[in-house]
PDB file of C-alpha atoms in Angstrom:
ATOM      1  CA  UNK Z  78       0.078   0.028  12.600  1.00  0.00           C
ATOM      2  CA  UNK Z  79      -2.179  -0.820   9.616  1.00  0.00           C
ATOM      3  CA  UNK Z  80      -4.327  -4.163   9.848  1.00  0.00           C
ATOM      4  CA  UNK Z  81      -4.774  -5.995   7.134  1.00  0.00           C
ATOM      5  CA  UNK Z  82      -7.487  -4.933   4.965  1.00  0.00           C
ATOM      6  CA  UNK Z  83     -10.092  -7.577   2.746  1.00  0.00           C
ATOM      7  CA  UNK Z  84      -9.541  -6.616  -1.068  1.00  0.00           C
ATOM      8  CA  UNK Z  85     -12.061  -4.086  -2.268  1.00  0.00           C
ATOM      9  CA  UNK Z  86     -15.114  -5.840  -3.962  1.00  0.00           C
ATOM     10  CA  UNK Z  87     -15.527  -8.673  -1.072  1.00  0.00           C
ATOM     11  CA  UNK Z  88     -15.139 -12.179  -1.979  1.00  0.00           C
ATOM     12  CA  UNK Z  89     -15.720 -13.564  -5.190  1.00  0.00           C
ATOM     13  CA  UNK Z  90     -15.531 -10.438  -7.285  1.00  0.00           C
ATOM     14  CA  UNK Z  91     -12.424  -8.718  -8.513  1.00  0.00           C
ATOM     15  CA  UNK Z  92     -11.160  -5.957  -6.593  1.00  0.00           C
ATOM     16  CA  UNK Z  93     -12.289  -2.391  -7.923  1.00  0.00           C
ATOM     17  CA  UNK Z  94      -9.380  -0.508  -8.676  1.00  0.00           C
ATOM     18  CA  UNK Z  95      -8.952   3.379  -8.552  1.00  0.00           C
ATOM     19  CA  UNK Z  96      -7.209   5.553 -10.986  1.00  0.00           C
ATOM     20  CA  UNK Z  97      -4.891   7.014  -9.311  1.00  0.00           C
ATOM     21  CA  UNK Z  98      -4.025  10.818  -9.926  1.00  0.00           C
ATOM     22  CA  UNK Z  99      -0.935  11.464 -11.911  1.00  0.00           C
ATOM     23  CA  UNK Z 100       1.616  11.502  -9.655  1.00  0.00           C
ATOM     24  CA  UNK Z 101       4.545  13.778 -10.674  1.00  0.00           C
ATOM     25  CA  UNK Z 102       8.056  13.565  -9.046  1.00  0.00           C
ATOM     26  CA  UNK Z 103       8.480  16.836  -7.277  1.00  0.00           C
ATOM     27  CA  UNK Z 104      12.104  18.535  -7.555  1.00  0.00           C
ATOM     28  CA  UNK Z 105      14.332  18.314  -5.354  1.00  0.00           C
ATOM     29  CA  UNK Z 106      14.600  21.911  -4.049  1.00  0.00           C
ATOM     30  CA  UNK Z 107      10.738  21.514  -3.738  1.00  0.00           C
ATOM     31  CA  UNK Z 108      11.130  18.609  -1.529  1.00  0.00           C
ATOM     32  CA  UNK Z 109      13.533  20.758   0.862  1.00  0.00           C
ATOM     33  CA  UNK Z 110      10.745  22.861   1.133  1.00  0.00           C
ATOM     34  CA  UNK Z 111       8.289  21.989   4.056  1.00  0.00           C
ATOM     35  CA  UNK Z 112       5.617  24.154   2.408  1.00  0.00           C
ATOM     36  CA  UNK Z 113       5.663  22.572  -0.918  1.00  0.00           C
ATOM     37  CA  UNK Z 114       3.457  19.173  -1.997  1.00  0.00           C
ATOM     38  CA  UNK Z 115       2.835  18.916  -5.339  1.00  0.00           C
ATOM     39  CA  UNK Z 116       2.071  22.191  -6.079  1.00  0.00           C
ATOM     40  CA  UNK Z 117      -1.176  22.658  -3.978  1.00  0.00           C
ATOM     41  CA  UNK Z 118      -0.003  25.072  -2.061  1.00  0.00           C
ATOM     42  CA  UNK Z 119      -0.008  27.530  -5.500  1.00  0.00           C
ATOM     43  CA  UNK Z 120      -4.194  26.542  -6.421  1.00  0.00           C
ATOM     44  CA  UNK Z 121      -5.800  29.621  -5.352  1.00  0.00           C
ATOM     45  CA  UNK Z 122      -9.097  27.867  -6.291  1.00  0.00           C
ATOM     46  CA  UNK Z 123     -10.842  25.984  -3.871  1.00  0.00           C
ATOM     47  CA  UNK Z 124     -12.380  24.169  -5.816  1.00  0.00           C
ATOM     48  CA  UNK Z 125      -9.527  23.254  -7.977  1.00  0.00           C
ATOM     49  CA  UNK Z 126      -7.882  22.570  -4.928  1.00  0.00           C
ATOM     50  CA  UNK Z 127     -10.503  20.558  -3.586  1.00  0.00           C
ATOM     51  CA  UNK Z 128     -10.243  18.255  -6.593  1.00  0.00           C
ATOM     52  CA  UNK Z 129      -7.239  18.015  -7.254  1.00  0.00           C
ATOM     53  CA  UNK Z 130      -5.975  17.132  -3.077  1.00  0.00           C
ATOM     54  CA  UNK Z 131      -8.584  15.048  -3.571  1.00  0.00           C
ATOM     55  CA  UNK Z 132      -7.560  12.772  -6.081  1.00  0.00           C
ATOM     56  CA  UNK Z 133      -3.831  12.638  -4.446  1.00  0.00           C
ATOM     57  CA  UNK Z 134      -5.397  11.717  -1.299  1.00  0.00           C
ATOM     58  CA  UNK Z 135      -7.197   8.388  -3.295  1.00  0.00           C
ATOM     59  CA  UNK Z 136      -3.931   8.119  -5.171  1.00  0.00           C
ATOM     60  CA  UNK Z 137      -2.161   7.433  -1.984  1.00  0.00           C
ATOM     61  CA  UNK Z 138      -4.633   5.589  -0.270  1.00  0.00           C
ATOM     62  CA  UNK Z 139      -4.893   2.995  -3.824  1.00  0.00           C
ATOM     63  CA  UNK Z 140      -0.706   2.917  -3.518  1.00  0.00           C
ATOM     64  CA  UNK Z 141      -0.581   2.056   0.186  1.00  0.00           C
ATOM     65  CA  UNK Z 142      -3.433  -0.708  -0.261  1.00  0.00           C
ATOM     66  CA  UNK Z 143      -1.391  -2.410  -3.198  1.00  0.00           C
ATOM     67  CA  UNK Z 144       1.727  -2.210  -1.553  1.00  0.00           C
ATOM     68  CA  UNK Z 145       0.047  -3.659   1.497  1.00  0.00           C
ATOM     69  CA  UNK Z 146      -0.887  -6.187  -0.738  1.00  0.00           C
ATOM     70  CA  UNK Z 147       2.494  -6.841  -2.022  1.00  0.00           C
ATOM     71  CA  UNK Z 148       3.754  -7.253   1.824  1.00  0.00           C
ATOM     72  CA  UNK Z 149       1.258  -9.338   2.523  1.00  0.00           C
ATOM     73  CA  UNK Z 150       2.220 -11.623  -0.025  1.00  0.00           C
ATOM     74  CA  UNK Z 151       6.038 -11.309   0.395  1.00  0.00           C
ATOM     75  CA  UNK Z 152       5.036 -12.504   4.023  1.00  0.00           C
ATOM     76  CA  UNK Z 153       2.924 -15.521   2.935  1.00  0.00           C
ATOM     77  CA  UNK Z 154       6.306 -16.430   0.461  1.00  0.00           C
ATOM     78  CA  UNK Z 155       8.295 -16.182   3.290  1.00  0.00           C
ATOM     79  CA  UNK Z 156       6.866 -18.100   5.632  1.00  0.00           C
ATOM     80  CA  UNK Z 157       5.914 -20.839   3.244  1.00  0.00           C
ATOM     81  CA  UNK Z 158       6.859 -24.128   4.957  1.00  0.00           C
ATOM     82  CA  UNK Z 159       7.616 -25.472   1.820  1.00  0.00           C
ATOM     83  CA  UNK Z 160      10.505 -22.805   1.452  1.00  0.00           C
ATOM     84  CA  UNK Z 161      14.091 -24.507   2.255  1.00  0.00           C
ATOM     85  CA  UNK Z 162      14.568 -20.508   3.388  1.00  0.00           C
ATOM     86  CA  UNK Z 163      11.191 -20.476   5.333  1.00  0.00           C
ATOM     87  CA  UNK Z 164      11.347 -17.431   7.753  1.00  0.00           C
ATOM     88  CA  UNK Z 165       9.887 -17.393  11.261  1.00  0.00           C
ATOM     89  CA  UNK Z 166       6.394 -14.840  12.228  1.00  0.00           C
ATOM     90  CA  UNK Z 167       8.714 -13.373  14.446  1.00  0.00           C
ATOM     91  CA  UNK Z 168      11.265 -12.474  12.120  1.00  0.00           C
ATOM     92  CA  UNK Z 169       8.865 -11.438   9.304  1.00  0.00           C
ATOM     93  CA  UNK Z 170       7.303  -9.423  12.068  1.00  0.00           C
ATOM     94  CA  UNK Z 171      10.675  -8.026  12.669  1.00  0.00           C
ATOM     95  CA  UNK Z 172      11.886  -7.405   9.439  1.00  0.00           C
ATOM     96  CA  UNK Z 173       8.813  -5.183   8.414  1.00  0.00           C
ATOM     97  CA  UNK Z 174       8.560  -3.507  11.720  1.00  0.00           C
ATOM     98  CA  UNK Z 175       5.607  -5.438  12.695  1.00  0.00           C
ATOM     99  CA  UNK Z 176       3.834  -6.912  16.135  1.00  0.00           C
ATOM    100  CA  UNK Z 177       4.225 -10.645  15.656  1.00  0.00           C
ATOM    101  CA  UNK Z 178       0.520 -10.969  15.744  1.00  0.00           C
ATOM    102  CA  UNK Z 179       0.419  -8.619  12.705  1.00  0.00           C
ATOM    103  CA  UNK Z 180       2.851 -10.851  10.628  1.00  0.00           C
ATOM    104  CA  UNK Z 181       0.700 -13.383  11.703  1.00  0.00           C
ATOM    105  CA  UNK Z 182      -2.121 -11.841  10.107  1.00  0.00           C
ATOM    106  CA  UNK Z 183      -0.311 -10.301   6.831  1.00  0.00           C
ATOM    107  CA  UNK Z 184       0.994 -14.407   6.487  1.00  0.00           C
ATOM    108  CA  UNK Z 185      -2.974 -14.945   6.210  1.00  0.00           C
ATOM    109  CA  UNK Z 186      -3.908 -12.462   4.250  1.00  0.00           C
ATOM    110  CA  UNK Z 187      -1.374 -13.440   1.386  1.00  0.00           C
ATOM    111  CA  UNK Z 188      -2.247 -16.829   1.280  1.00  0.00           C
ATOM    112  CA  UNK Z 189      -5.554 -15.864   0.904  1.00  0.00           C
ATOM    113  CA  UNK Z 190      -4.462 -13.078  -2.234  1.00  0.00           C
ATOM    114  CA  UNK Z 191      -2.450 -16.301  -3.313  1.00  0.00           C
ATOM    115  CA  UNK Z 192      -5.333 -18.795  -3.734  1.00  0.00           C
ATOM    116  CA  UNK Z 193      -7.603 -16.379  -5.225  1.00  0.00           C
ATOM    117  CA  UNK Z 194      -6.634 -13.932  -7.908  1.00  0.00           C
ATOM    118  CA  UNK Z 195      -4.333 -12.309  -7.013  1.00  0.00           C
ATOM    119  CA  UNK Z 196      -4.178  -8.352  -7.546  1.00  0.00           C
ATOM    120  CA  UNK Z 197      -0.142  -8.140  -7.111  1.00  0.00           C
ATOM    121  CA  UNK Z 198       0.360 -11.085 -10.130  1.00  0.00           C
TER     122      UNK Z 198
END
């Protein structure tokens, strides 16, 4: 499991965001294939293939950060106990395939994305 990360940039300054590579949708017959990922496999250059793995790697890593900041938030919503529809840790936990002491921690983390500024507004 992931742990919750602090925003890039620390407290107090905005978040540095990354570009993220151009991310094409691959066809389906290319997905079938368990050789095929966007096309890398047909860069005979290494160092066109250096670059351009490269920036999918930081593409992916920039998408899984927001959209850990996006759970992290949709925990600290649902857990709100001013929410008539307030949800237990447990069931947050549960929910998101999470150890209850994660939820815990994602609850935290997006209160603490929802008093500052936000990234995910």
């Amino acid at each position: 499991m992931c742990e919750p990360k602090q925003a890039p940039g620390g407290r107090g300054e905005a978040p540095r965001r990354l570009k993220p590579a151009q991310l094409l949708f691959e066809p389906p017959e290319a997905v079938s294939d368990p050789e095929h990922f966007f096309d890398l496999e047909k860069i005979e250059d290494p160092r066109e293939l250096l670059a351009r793995s490269t920036e999918l790697a930081l593409a992916f890593r920039a998408a899984a950060d927001r959209a850990t900041e996006f759970q992290a938030v949709a925990a600290a919503q649902l857990a709100d106990p001013r929410r008539f529809d307030r949800l237990p840790t447990a069931v947050i936990a549960e929910r998101a395939e999470w150890s209850e002491d994660y939820a815990k921690k994602m609850v935290e983390f997006g209160r603490e994305l929802q008093r500052g500024s936000s990234p995910v507004d």
